[in-house]
Coordinates of N, CA and C in Angstrom, one line a residue:
Y1 N 95.2 80.7 96.0 CA 93.9 80.3 96.6 C 93.4 79.0 96.1
R2 N 93.3 78.9 94.7 CA 92.9 77.7 94.1 C 93.8 76.6 94.4
A3 N 95.1 76.8 94.4 CA 96.1 75.8 94.6 C 96.0 75.3 96.1
A4 N 95.8 76.2 97.0 CA 95.7 75.8 98.4 C 94.4 74.9 98.6
L5 N 93.3 75.3 98.0 CA 92.1 74.4 98.1 C 92.4 73.1 97.5
A6 N 93.1 73.0 96.3 CA 93.3 71.7 95.7 C 94.2 70.9 96.6
L7 N 95.2 71.5 97.2 CA 96.1 70.7 98.1 C 95.3 70.2 99.3
E8 N 94.4 71.0 99.9 CA 93.6 70.6 101.0 C 92.7 69.4 100.6
E9 N 92.3 69.4 99.3 CA 91.4 68.3 98.8 C 92.2 67.0 98.4
G10 N 93.5 67.1 98.6 CA 94.4 65.9 98.4 C 95.1 65.8 97.0
M11 N 95.1 66.9 96.2 CA 95.8 66.8 95.0 C 97.3 66.7 95.2
S12 N 97.9 65.8 94.3 CA 99.3 65.6 94.5 C 100.1 66.8 93.9
H13 N 101.4 66.9 94.3 CA 102.3 67.9 93.8 C 102.3 67.9 92.3
D14 N 102.5 66.8 91.7 CA 102.6 66.7 90.2 C 101.4 67.1 89.5
E15 N 100.2 66.7 90.1 CA 98.9 67.1 89.5 C 98.8 68.6 89.6
L16 N 99.2 69.2 90.8 CA 99.1 70.6 91.0 C 99.9 71.4 90.0
V17 N 101.1 71.0 89.7 CA 102.0 71.7 88.8 C 101.3 71.8 87.4
V18 N 100.7 70.7 87.0 CA 100.0 70.7 85.7 C 98.8 71.6 85.8
K19 N 98.0 71.6 86.8 CA 96.8 72.4 87.0 C 97.2 73.9 87.1
L20 N 98.3 74.2 87.7 CA 98.7 75.6 87.9 C 98.8 76.3 86.5
E21 N 99.4 75.6 85.5 CA 99.6 76.1 84.2 C 98.2 76.3 83.5
E22 N 97.3 75.4 83.7 CA 95.9 75.5 83.2 C 95.2 76.7 83.9
W23 N 95.3 76.8 85.2 CA 94.6 77.9 85.9 C 95.2 79.2 85.6
K24 N 96.5 79.3 85.3 CA 97.1 80.6 85.0 C 96.5 81.2 83.8
K25 N 96.1 80.3 82.8 CA 95.5 80.8 81.6 C 94.0 81.2 81.8
K26 N 93.5 80.7 82.9 CA 92.1 81.0 83.2 C 91.9 82.1 84.3
T27 N 93.0 82.9 84.5 CA 93.0 84.0 85.5 C 93.3 85.3 84.8
L28 N 92.5 86.3 85.2 CA 92.7 87.7 84.7 C 92.7 88.6 85.9
I29 N 93.5 89.7 85.8 CA 93.5 90.7 86.8 C 93.4 92.1 86.1
F30 N 92.5 92.9 86.7 CA 92.3 94.3 86.2 C 92.6 95.2 87.4
V31 N 93.6 96.1 87.2 CA 94.1 97.0 88.2 C 93.6 98.4 88.0
N32 N 93.2 99.0 89.1 CA 92.7 100.4 89.2 C 93.6 101.2 90.1
P33 N 94.7 101.7 89.5 CA 95.7 102.5 90.3 C 95.1 103.9 90.7
H34 N 95.4 104.3 91.9 CA 94.9 105.6 92.4 C 95.6 106.8 91.8
T35 N 96.9 106.5 91.5 CA 97.7 107.6 90.9 C 98.8 107.0 90.0
M36 N 99.3 107.8 89.1 CA 100.4 107.4 88.2 C 101.8 107.6 88.8
K37 N 101.8 108.3 89.9 CA 103.1 108.7 90.5 C 104.1 107.5 90.7
N38 N 103.6 106.4 91.1 CA 104.5 105.2 91.3 C 105.0 104.6 90.0
F39 N 104.2 104.8 89.0 CA 104.6 104.3 87.7 C 105.8 105.1 87.1
V40 N 105.8 106.4 87.4 CA 106.8 107.3 87.0 C 108.1 107.0 87.8
R41 N 107.9 106.9 89.1 CA 109.1 106.6 90.0 C 109.7 105.3 89.7
G42 N 108.9 104.3 89.3 CA 109.5 103.0 88.9 C 110.0 102.9 87.5
G43 N 109.9 104.0 86.8 CA 110.5 104.0 85.4 C 109.6 103.4 84.4
R44 N 108.4 103.0 84.7 CA 107.5 102.4 83.7 C 106.8 103.4 82.9
V45 N 106.8 104.7 83.3 CA 106.2 105.8 82.6 C 107.2 106.9 82.7
S46 N 107.5 107.6 81.6 CA 108.4 108.7 81.6 C 107.9 109.9 82.4
K47 N 108.8 110.7 82.8 CA 108.4 111.9 83.6 C 107.4 112.8 82.8
A48 N 107.7 113.0 81.6 CA 106.9 113.9 80.7 C 105.5 113.3 80.6
K49 N 105.4 112.0 80.3 CA 104.1 111.3 80.2 C 103.4 111.4 81.6
G50 N 104.1 111.2 82.6 CA 103.5 111.2 84.0 C 103.0 112.6 84.3
F51 N 103.7 113.6 83.9 CA 103.3 115.0 84.1 C 102.0 115.3 83.4
I52 N 101.9 114.9 82.1 CA 100.7 115.1 81.3 C 99.5 114.3 81.9
A53 N 99.8 113.0 82.3 CA 98.8 112.2 82.9 C 98.3 112.8 84.2
K54 N 99.1 113.4 85.0 CA 98.7 114.1 86.2 C 97.9 115.3 85.9
L55 N 98.3 116.1 84.9 CA 97.5 117.3 84.5 C 96.1 116.9 84.1
L56 N 96.0 115.8 83.3 CA 94.7 115.4 82.8 C 94.0 114.4 83.7
N57 N 94.6 114.1 84.8 CA 94.0 113.2 85.8 C 93.7 111.8 85.2
V58 N 94.7 111.3 84.4 CA 94.5 110.0 83.8 C 94.6 108.9 84.8
K59 N 93.7 108.0 84.7 CA 93.7 106.8 85.5 C 93.6 105.6 84.6
P60 N 94.7 104.9 84.4 CA 94.7 103.7 83.5 C 94.0 102.5 84.0
V61 N 93.5 101.7 83.1 CA 93.0 100.4 83.5 C 94.1 99.4 83.0
I62 N 94.7 98.7 84.0 CA 95.8 97.9 83.7 C 95.4 96.4 83.9
S63 N 95.9 95.6 82.9 CA 95.7 94.1 83.1 C 97.1 93.5 83.2
M64 N 97.2 92.4 83.9 CA 98.4 91.7 84.0 C 98.3 90.4 83.3
K65 N 99.2 90.1 82.3 CA 99.2 88.9 81.6 C 100.6 88.3 81.6
N66 N 100.7 87.1 82.1 CA 102.1 86.5 82.1 C 103.1 87.4 82.8
G67 N 102.7 88.1 83.9 CA 103.6 88.9 84.7 C 103.9 90.2 84.1
V68 N 103.3 90.6 82.9 CA 103.6 91.9 82.3 C 102.3 92.8 82.3
A69 N 102.5 94.0 82.7 CA 101.5 95.0 82.8 C 101.1 95.5 81.4
D70 N 99.8 95.6 81.1 CA 99.4 96.1 79.9 C 98.3 97.1 80.1
I71 N 98.5 98.3 79.6 CA 97.5 99.4 79.8 C 96.4 99.1 78.7
L72 N 95.2 98.8 79.2 CA 94.0 98.5 78.4 C 93.3 99.8 77.9
D73 N 93.2 100.7 78.8 CA 92.3 101.9 78.6 C 92.7 103.0 79.6
K74 N 92.1 104.1 79.4 CA 92.3 105.3 80.3 C 91.0 105.9 80.6
A75 N 90.9 106.3 81.9 CA 89.8 107.1 82.3 C 90.3 108.4 82.9
Y76 N 89.4 109.4 83.2 CA 89.9 110.6 83.8 C 89.3 110.9 85.2
S77 N 88.9 109.8 85.8 CA 88.5 109.9 87.2 C 88.6 108.4 87.8
L78 N 88.6 108.3 89.1 CA 88.6 107.0 89.7 C 87.3 106.3 89.4
K79 N 86.2 107.0 89.5 CA 84.9 106.4 89.2 C 84.8 105.9 87.8
G80 N 85.3 106.7 86.9 CA 85.3 106.4 85.5 C 86.2 105.1 85.3
N81 N 87.3 105.1 86.0 CA 88.2 103.9 85.9 C 87.4 102.6 86.4
Q82 N 86.7 102.8 87.5 CA 86.0 101.6 88.0 C 84.9 101.1 87.0
R83 N 84.2 102.1 86.4 CA 83.2 101.7 85.4 C 83.9 101.0 84.2
M84 N 85.1 101.4 83.8 CA 85.8 100.7 82.8 C 86.2 99.3 83.2
V85 N 86.7 99.2 84.4 CA 87.1 97.9 84.9 C 85.9 96.9 84.9
L86 N 84.7 97.4 85.3 CA 83.5 96.6 85.3 C 83.1 96.2 83.9
R87 N 83.3 97.1 82.9 CA 83.1 96.7 81.5 C 84.1 95.6 81.0
Y88 N 85.3 95.7 81.5 CA 86.3 94.7 81.1 C 85.9 93.4 81.8
V89 N 85.4 93.4 83.0 CA 84.9 92.2 83.7 C 83.8 91.6 82.9
E90 N 82.8 92.4 82.5 CA 81.7 91.9 81.7 C 82.2 91.3 80.4
K91 N 83.1 91.9 79.7 CA 83.6 91.4 78.4 C 84.3 90.1 78.6
A92 N 85.1 90.0 79.7 CA 85.8 88.8 80.0 C 84.9 87.6 80.3
I93 N 83.8 87.9 81.0 CA 82.8 86.8 81.3 C 82.1 86.4 80.0
Q94 N 81.8 87.3 79.1 CA 81.2 87.0 77.8 C 82.1 86.1 77.0
E95 N 83.4 86.5 77.0 CA 84.4 85.7 76.2 C 84.8 84.4 76.8
R96 N 84.9 84.3 78.2 CA 85.5 83.2 78.8 C 84.5 82.3 79.5
G97 N 83.3 82.8 79.8 CA 82.3 82.0 80.4 C 82.2 82.2 81.9
K98 N 81.8 81.2 82.7 CA 81.5 81.3 84.1 C 82.8 81.6 84.9
I99 N 82.6 82.5 85.9 CA 83.6 82.7 86.9 C 83.6 81.6 88.0
W100 N 84.8 81.1 88.3 CA 84.9 80.1 89.4 C 84.8 80.9 90.7
K101 N 85.7 81.8 90.8 CA 85.8 82.7 92.0 C 86.5 84.0 91.6
Y102 N 86.4 85.0 92.4 CA 87.2 86.2 92.2 C 87.5 86.8 93.6
C103 N 88.5 87.6 93.6 CA 88.9 88.3 94.8 C 89.2 89.8 94.5
I104 N 89.2 90.6 95.5 CA 89.5 92.0 95.4 C 90.8 92.2 96.3
V105 N 91.8 92.8 95.6 CA 93.0 93.1 96.3 C 93.2 94.6 96.4
H106 N 93.9 95.1 97.4 CA 94.0 96.5 97.6 C 95.3 96.9 98.3
A107 N 95.7 98.1 98.1 CA 96.9 98.6 98.8 C 96.5 99.6 99.9
N108 N 96.3 99.1 101.1 CA 95.9 99.9 102.3 C 94.6 100.7 102.0
N109 N 93.6 100.0 101.4 CA 92.4 100.7 101.0 C 91.2 99.7 101.2
M110 N 91.0 99.1 102.4 CA 90.0 98.2 102.6 C 88.6 98.8 102.4
E111 N 88.4 100.0 102.8 CA 87.1 100.7 102.5 C 86.8 100.7 101.0
G112 N 87.7 101.2 100.3 CA 87.5 101.2 98.8 C 87.4 99.8 98.2
A113 N 88.1 98.9 98.8 CA 88.0 97.5 98.3 C 86.6 96.9 98.5
K114 N 86.0 97.2 99.7 CA 84.7 96.7 100.0 C 83.6 97.4 99.0
L115 N 83.8 98.7 98.8 CA 82.9 99.3 97.9 C 83.0 98.8 96.4
F116 N 84.3 98.6 96.0 CA 84.5 98.0 94.7 C 84.0 96.6 94.6
G117 N 84.2 95.8 95.7 CA 83.7 94.4 95.7 C 82.2 94.4 95.6
A118 N 81.5 95.3 96.2 CA 80.1 95.4 96.2 C 79.6 95.6 94.7
K119 N 80.3 96.5 94.0 CA 80.0 96.8 92.6 C 80.2 95.5 91.7
V120 N 81.3 94.9 91.9 CA 81.6 93.6 91.2 C 80.5 92.6 91.5
E121 N 80.2 92.5 92.8 CA 79.2 91.5 93.2 C 77.8 91.8 92.6
S122 N 77.4 93.0 92.6 CA 76.1 93.4 92.0 C 76.1 93.1 90.5
F123 N 77.2 93.1 89.9 CA 77.4 92.9 88.5 C 77.4 91.3 88.2
T124 N 78.2 90.6 89.0 CA 78.4 89.2 88.8 C 77.4 88.3 89.5
G125 N 76.8 88.8 90.6 CA 76.0 87.9 91.4 C 76.7 87.0 92.3
I126 N 78.1 87.2 92.4 CA 78.9 86.3 93.2 C 79.7 87.2 94.2
E127 N 79.7 86.8 95.5 CA 80.5 87.5 96.5 C 82.0 87.2 96.2
P128 N 82.9 88.2 96.5 CA 84.3 87.9 96.4 C 84.7 86.8 97.3
A129 N 85.6 85.9 96.9 CA 86.2 84.8 97.7 C 86.9 85.4 98.9
Y130 N 87.6 86.5 98.7 CA 88.3 87.2 99.8 C 88.7 88.6 99.3
Y131 N 89.1 89.4 100.3 CA 89.8 90.7 100.1 C 91.2 90.5 100.7
Y132 N 92.1 91.1 100.0 CA 93.5 91.0 100.5 C 94.3 92.3 100.3
N133 N 95.0 92.7 101.3 CA 95.9 93.8 101.3 C 97.2 93.4 100.7
I134 N 97.5 93.8 99.5 CA 98.7 93.4 98.7 C 100.0 93.7 99.5
S135 N 101.0 93.0 99.1 CA 102.3 93.1 99.7 C 102.8 94.5 99.6
P136 N 103.7 95.0 100.5 CA 104.3 96.3 100.4 C 105.1 96.5 99.1
V137 N 105.7 95.5 98.6 CA 106.5 95.6 97.3 C 105.5 95.9 96.2
V138 N 104.4 95.2 96.1 CA 103.4 95.5 95.0 C 102.8 96.9 95.3
G139 N 102.5 97.2 96.5 CA 101.9 98.5 96.9 C 102.8 99.7 96.5
V140 N 104.2 99.5 96.7 CA 105.1 100.5 96.3 C 105.1 100.7 94.8
N141 N 105.0 99.6 94.0 CA 105.0 99.7 92.6 C 103.7 100.3 92.0
A142 N 102.6 99.8 92.6 CA 101.3 100.2 92.1 C 100.8 101.5 92.7
G143 N 101.2 101.7 94.0 CA 100.7 102.9 94.7 C 99.7 102.6 95.7
T144 N 99.7 103.4 96.8 CA 98.7 103.2 97.9 C 97.3 103.5 97.3
H145 N 96.4 102.8 97.9 CA 94.9 102.9 97.5 C 94.6 102.2 96.2
T146 N 95.6 101.6 95.6 CA 95.3 100.8 94.4 C 94.3 99.7 94.7
L147 N 93.4 99.5 93.7 CA 92.4 98.4 93.8 C 92.6 97.5 92.6
A148 N 92.3 96.2 92.8 CA 92.3 95.3 91.6 C 91.3 94.2 91.8
V149 N 90.8 93.6 90.7 CA 89.9 92.5 90.8 C 90.6 91.4 90.0
C150 N 90.7 90.2 90.6 CA 91.3 89.0 90.0 C 90.2 88.0 89.8
L151 N 90.0 87.7 88.5 CA 88.9 86.7 88.1 C 89.6 85.4 87.8
M152 N 89.0 84.3 88.4 CA 89.4 83.0 88.1 C 88.2 82.2 87.5
F153 N 88.4 81.8 86.2 CA 87.4 81.2 85.5 C 87.4 79.7 85.6
E154 N 86.2 79.1 85.4 CA 86.1 77.6 85.5 C 86.9 76.9 84.3

């Protein structure tokens, strides 16, 4: 999104390559998966851990850093997970400063994305730049109904 806007404003390819590295460091994503099933299927979580997580209704808060998923925290309901994500958003704003833009992405869950976006908006005072239905490949790995907020800092 940021790169497309920069290109529209006339930024050169070489300038964009340099900026992309800078912007990558100023971007965070917090993922709110609906279920752990796809993490077990994909081999990222063992069957035993997946079974226990299912019994306890564990909903992890996942962050992506440099293309690697990191489990930050665990909740025991989707609402609890969303509250945790909002706390991580608040902490990120306190640590990194002003948000340039943010977006809400989802896996076939536009209704949930709009509700989640309204919560983030009420917290940040900024409307999402956009909502986006993630690609089928990401959806298969993260699971249908997954929600995420991607923060882009100034």
